[in-house]
Coordinates of C-alpha atoms and ligand atoms in Angstrom, one line a residue:
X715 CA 124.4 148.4 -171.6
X716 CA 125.4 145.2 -169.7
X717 CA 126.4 146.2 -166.2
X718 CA 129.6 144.6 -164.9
X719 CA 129.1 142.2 -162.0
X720 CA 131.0 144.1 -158.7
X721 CA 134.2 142.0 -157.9
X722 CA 133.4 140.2 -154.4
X723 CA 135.6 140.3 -151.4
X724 CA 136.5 138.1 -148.7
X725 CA 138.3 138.8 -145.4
X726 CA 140.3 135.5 -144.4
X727 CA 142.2 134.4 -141.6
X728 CA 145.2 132.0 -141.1
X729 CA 145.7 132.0 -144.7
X730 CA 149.6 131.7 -145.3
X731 CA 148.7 127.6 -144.6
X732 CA 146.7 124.4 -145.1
X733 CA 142.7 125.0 -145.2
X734 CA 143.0 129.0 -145.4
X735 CA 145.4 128.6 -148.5
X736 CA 143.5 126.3 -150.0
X737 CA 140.6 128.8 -149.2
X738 CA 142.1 131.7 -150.7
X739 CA 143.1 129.8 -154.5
X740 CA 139.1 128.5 -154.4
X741 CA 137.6 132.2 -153.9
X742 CA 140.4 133.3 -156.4
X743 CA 139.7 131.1 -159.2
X744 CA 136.0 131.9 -158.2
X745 CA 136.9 136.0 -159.2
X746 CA 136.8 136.8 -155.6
X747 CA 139.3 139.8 -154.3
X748 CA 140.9 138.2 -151.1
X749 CA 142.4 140.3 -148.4
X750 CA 144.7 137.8 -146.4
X751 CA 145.3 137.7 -142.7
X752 CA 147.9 135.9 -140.6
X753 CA 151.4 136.7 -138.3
X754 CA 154.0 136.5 -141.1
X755 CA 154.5 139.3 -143.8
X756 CA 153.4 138.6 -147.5
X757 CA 155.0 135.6 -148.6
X758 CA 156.8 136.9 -151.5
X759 CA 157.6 132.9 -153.2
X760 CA 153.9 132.4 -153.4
X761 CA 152.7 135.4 -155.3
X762 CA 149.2 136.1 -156.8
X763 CA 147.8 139.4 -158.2
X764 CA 147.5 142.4 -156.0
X765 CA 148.5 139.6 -153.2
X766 CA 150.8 142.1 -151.0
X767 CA 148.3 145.1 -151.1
X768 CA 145.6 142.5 -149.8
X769 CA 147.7 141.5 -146.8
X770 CA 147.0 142.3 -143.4
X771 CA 149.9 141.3 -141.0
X772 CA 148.0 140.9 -137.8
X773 CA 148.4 138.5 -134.5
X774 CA 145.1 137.6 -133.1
X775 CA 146.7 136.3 -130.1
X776 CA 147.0 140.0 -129.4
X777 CA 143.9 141.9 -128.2
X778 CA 145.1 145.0 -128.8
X779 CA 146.6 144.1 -132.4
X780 CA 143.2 142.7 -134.0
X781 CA 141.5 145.7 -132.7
X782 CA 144.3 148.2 -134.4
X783 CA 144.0 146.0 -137.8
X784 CA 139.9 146.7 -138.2
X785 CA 140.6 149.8 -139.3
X786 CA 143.7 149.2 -141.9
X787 CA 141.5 146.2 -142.7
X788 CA 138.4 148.6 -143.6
X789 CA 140.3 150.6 -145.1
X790 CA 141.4 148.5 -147.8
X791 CA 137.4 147.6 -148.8
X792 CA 135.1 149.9 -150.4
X793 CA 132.5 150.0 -148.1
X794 CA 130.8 146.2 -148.5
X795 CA 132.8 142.8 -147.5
X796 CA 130.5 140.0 -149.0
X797 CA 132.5 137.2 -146.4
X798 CA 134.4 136.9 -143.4
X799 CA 136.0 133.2 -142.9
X800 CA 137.5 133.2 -139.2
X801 CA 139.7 130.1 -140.3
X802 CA 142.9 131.1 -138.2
X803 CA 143.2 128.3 -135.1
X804 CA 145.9 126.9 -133.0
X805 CA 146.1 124.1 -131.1
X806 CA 148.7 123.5 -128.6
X807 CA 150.4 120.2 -127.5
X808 CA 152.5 119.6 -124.5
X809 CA 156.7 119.3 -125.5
X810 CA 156.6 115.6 -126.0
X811 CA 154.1 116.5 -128.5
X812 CA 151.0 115.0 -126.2
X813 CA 147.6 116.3 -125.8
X814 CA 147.4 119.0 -123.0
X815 CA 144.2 118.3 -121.1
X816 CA 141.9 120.3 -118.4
X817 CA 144.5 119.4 -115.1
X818 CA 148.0 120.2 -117.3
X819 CA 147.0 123.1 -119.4
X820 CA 148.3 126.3 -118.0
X821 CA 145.8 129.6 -118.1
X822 CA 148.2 131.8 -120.4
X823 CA 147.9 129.0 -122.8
X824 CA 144.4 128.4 -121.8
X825 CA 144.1 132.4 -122.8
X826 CA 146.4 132.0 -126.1
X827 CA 144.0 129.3 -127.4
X828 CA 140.7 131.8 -126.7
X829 CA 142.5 134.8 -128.4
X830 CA 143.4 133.4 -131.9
X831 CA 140.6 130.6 -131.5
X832 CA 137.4 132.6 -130.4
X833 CA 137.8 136.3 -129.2
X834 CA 139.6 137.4 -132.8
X835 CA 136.5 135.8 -134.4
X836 CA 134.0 138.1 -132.5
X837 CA 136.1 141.1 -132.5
X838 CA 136.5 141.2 -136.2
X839 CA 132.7 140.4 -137.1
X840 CA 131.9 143.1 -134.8
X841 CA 134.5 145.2 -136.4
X842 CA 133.4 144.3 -140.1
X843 CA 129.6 144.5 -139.1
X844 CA 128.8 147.8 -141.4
X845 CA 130.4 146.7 -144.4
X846 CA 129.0 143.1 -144.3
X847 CA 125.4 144.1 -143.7
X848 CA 125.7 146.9 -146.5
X849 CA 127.2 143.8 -149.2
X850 CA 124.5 141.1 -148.0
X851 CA 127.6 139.2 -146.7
X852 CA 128.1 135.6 -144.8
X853 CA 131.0 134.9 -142.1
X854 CA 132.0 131.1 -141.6
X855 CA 133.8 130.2 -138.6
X856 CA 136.2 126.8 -139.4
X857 CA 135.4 125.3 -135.7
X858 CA 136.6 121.3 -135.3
X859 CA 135.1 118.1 -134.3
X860 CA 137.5 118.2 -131.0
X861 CA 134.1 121.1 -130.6
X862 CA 131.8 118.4 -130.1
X863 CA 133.6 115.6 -128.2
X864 CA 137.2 114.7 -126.6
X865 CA 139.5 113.8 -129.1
X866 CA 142.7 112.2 -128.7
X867 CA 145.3 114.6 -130.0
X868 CA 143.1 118.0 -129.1
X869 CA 144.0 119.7 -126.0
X870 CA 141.0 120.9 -124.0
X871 CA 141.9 124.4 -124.8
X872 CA 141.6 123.7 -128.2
X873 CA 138.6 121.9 -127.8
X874 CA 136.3 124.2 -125.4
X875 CA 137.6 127.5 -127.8
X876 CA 135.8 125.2 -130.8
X877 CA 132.8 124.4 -129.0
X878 CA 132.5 127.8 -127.6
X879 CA 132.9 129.1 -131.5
X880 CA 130.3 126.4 -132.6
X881 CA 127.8 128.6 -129.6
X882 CA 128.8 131.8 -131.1
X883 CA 128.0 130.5 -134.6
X884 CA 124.9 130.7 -133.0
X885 CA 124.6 133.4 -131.2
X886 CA 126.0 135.8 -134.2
X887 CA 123.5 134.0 -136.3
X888 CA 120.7 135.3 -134.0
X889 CA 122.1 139.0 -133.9
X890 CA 123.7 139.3 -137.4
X891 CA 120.3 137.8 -139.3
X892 CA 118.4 140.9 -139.3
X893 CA 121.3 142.9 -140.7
X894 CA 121.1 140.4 -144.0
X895 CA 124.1 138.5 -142.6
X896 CA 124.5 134.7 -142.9
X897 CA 126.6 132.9 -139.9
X898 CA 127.5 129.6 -140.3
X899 CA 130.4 127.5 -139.2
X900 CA 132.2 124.3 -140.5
X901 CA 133.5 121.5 -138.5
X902 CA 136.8 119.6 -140.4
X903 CA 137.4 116.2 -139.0
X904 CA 141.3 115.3 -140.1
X905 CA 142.5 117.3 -142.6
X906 CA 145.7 116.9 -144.3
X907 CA 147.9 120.1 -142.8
X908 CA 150.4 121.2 -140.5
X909 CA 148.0 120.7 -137.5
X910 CA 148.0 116.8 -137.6
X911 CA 149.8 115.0 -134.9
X912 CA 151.6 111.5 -135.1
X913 CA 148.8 108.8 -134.6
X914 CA 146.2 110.2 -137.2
X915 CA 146.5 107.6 -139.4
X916 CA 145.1 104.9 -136.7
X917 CA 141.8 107.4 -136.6
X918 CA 141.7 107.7 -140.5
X919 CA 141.2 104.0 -140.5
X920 CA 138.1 103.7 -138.9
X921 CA 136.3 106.8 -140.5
X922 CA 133.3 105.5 -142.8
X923 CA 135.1 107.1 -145.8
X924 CA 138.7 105.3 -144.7
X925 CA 141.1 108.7 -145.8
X926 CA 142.5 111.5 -144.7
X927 CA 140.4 115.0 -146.3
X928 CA 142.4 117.4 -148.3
X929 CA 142.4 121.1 -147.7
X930 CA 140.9 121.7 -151.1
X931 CA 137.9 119.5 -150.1
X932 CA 137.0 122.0 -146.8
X933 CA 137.4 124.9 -149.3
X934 CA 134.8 124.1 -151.3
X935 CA 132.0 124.0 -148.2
X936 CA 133.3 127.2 -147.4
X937 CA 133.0 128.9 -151.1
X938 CA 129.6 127.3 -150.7
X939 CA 128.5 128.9 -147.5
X940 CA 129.9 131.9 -148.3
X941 CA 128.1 131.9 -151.9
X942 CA 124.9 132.2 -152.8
X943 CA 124.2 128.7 -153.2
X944 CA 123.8 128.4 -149.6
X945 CA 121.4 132.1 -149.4
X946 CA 118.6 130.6 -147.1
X947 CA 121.1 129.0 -144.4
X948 CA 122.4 130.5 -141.5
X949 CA 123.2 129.3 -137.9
X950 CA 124.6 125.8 -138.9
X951 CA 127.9 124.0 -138.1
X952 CA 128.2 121.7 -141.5
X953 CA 130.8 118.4 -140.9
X954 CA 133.3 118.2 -142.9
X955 CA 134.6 114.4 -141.9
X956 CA 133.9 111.8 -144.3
X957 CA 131.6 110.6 -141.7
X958 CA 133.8 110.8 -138.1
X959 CA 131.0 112.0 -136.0
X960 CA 128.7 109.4 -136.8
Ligands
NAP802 N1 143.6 120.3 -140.2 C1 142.7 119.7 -139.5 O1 142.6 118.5 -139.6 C2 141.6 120.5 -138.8 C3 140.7 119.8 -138.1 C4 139.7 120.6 -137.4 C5 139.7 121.9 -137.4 N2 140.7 122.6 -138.1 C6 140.7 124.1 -138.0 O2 140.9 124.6 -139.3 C7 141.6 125.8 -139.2 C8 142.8 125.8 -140.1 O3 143.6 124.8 -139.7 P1 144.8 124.2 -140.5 O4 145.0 122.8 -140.3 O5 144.8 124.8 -141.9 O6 146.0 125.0 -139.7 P2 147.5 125.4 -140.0 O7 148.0 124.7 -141.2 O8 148.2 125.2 -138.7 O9 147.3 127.0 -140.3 C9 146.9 127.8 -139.3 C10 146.8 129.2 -139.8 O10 146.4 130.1 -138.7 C11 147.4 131.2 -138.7 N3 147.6 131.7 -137.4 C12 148.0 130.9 -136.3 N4 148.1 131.7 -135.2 C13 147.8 133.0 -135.6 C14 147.8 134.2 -135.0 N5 148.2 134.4 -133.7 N6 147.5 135.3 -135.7 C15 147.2 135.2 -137.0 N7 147.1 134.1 -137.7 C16 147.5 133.0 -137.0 C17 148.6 130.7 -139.4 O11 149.3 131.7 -140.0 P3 150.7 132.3 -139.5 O12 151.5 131.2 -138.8 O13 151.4 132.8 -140.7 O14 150.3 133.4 -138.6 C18 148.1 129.7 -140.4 O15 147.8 130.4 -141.6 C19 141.9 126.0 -137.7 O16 140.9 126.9 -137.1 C20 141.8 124.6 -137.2 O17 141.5 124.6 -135.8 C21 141.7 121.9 -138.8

C-alpha cells in the first residue's frame, strides 16, 4: 500500500498582516498545516480550516511571553516542525512619522525593536530546536535591506536589529547545520504593506524593476527556502528587491 505523505507544518510569525499573510495562504494552498503567531486573538472575519486551534497569541516584545508560548507552541505539534519563518518585525518612526536615527532613538525603543526584531527569533529557534532537527526542517528569518545600508524611512533600530538578524542567519546556520537544519534569511526591499511610509514611491522609481513588490511575490522565496527545492542551501540572506541593492 501507498503510504500517505505526512502533512507539513510551519510555525510563522507576524502573520495576521502583509508578507506573513501572504505567507500563510502560499504554505496553505501548498497542503502545509500553519500554526500562526502574532499579538491579536484569531481573526475570526478571515477564517481558514483549523485556523483558531493553530493560533498562538503571543507578544514577542515580551521576553517572558515568548518563552511561556514555546511550550503551548510545542504542544500543538507532534513532535517534528518542518519550518520556522521569523517574519514578525516593527519598525518605529518618530510622531511626525520621520525616521528615528542613532542620536533621537530612545533605549526602551531601541530594546522594543531588538525584542520582536531579533531576540524572539533566537528564542523560538532554540525553543523549537528538537522538533526541527527530528522533521529535517529550515527557519527563514524575513530581515530588510535597511540590514545592509541606511535607508531613508528605517530607523536605526530597525536597521541594526535587521543586520544583526542577517549575522545570526549566520551564526544559526553554523550551529543548526549539523542537526539537519537549513537557516536562511530573506531581505524584502519595498513591499506593498502596512510598514511603508509616505515617500516610497520616489524610491520605487529608481529600482531597476520600476514597481513596488507584492506580499505574494516574498511568499514564494520563502515557500522556496523552506521547501525542498532549496535542500543544499543554508546560511544565505536571498534579496527580494527587484534589484534595489544593486
Ligand atoms: N513591507 C516591506 O516593504 C518590508 C521591507 C523589508 C523588510 N520587511 C520585513 O518583513 C516582515 C513583515 O513585514 P510586513 O511589511 O508584512 O509588516 P506588517 O504588515 O507591519 O506586519 C507585521 C506583523 O508582525 C506582527 N507583530 C508586530 N509586533 C508584534 C509583536 N510584538 N508580537 C507578535 N507579533 C507582532 C503583526 O501582528 P499583530 O499586530 O497582530 O501582532 C503583523 O502580523 C517584517 O519583519 C519587516 O521588517 C518588510
Amino acid at each position: 500500500m501507498e503510504e500517505i505523505p505526512r502533512q507539513r507544518t510551519l510555525v510563522l510569525t507576524g502573520a495576521s498582516r502583509g508578507i506573513g499573510h501572504a505567507t500563510v495562504k502560499r504554505f496553505s494552498a501548498e497542503g502545509w498545516r500553519v500554526l500562526t503567531c502574532s499579538r491579536q486573538p484569531f481573526d475570526a472575519r478571515c477564517p481558514w480550516p483549523g485556523g483558531a486551534d493553530n493560533h498562538i497569541q503571543i507578544d514577542l516584545a515580551d521576553p517572558n511571553d515568548t518563552i511561556r508560548a514555546i511550550d503551548e507552541i510545542r504542544a500543538k505539534l507532534d513532535g517534528r516542525l518542518d519550518a520556522l519563518v521569523n517574519n514578525a518585525g516593527i519598525s518605529p518612526k518618530g510622531p511626525e512619522g520621520e525616521r528615528l536615527d542613532t542620536i533621537s532613538t530612545d533605549l526602551r525603543t531601541w530594546g522594543h525593536v531588538f525584542h520582536v526584531n531579533f531576540f524572539a527569533p533566537v528564542v523560538l529557534a532554540r525553543g523549537l530546536r528538537d522538533e526541527l532537527a527530528a522533521a529535517g526542517g529550515a527557519i527563514v528569518n524575513v530581515t530588510s535591506i535597511a540590514g545592509a545600508r541606511v535607508h531613508p524611512f528605517a530607523g536605526a533600530a530597525y536597521a541594526t536589529s535587521k543586520a544583526a538578524l542577517a549575522a545570526l542567519t549566520r551564526e544559526m546556520a553554523h550551529d543548526f547545520g549539523p542537526l539537519g537544519v537549513r537557516v536562511n534569511a530573506i531581505a524584502p526591499g519595498e513591499v506593498e504593506t502596512s510598514i511603508l511610509s509616505p515617500g516610497t514611491d520616489r524610491i520605487v522609481e529608481k529600482l531597476p524593476l520600476r514597481r513596488l513588490g507584492q506580499p505574494g511575490e516574498v511568499a514564494d522565496v520563502v515557500y522556496f527556502l523552506c521547501s525542498g527545492q532549496s535542500s543544499y542551501v543554508t546560511g544565505t540572506e536571498i534579496e527580494v528587491n527587484a534589484g534595489q541593492h544593486v
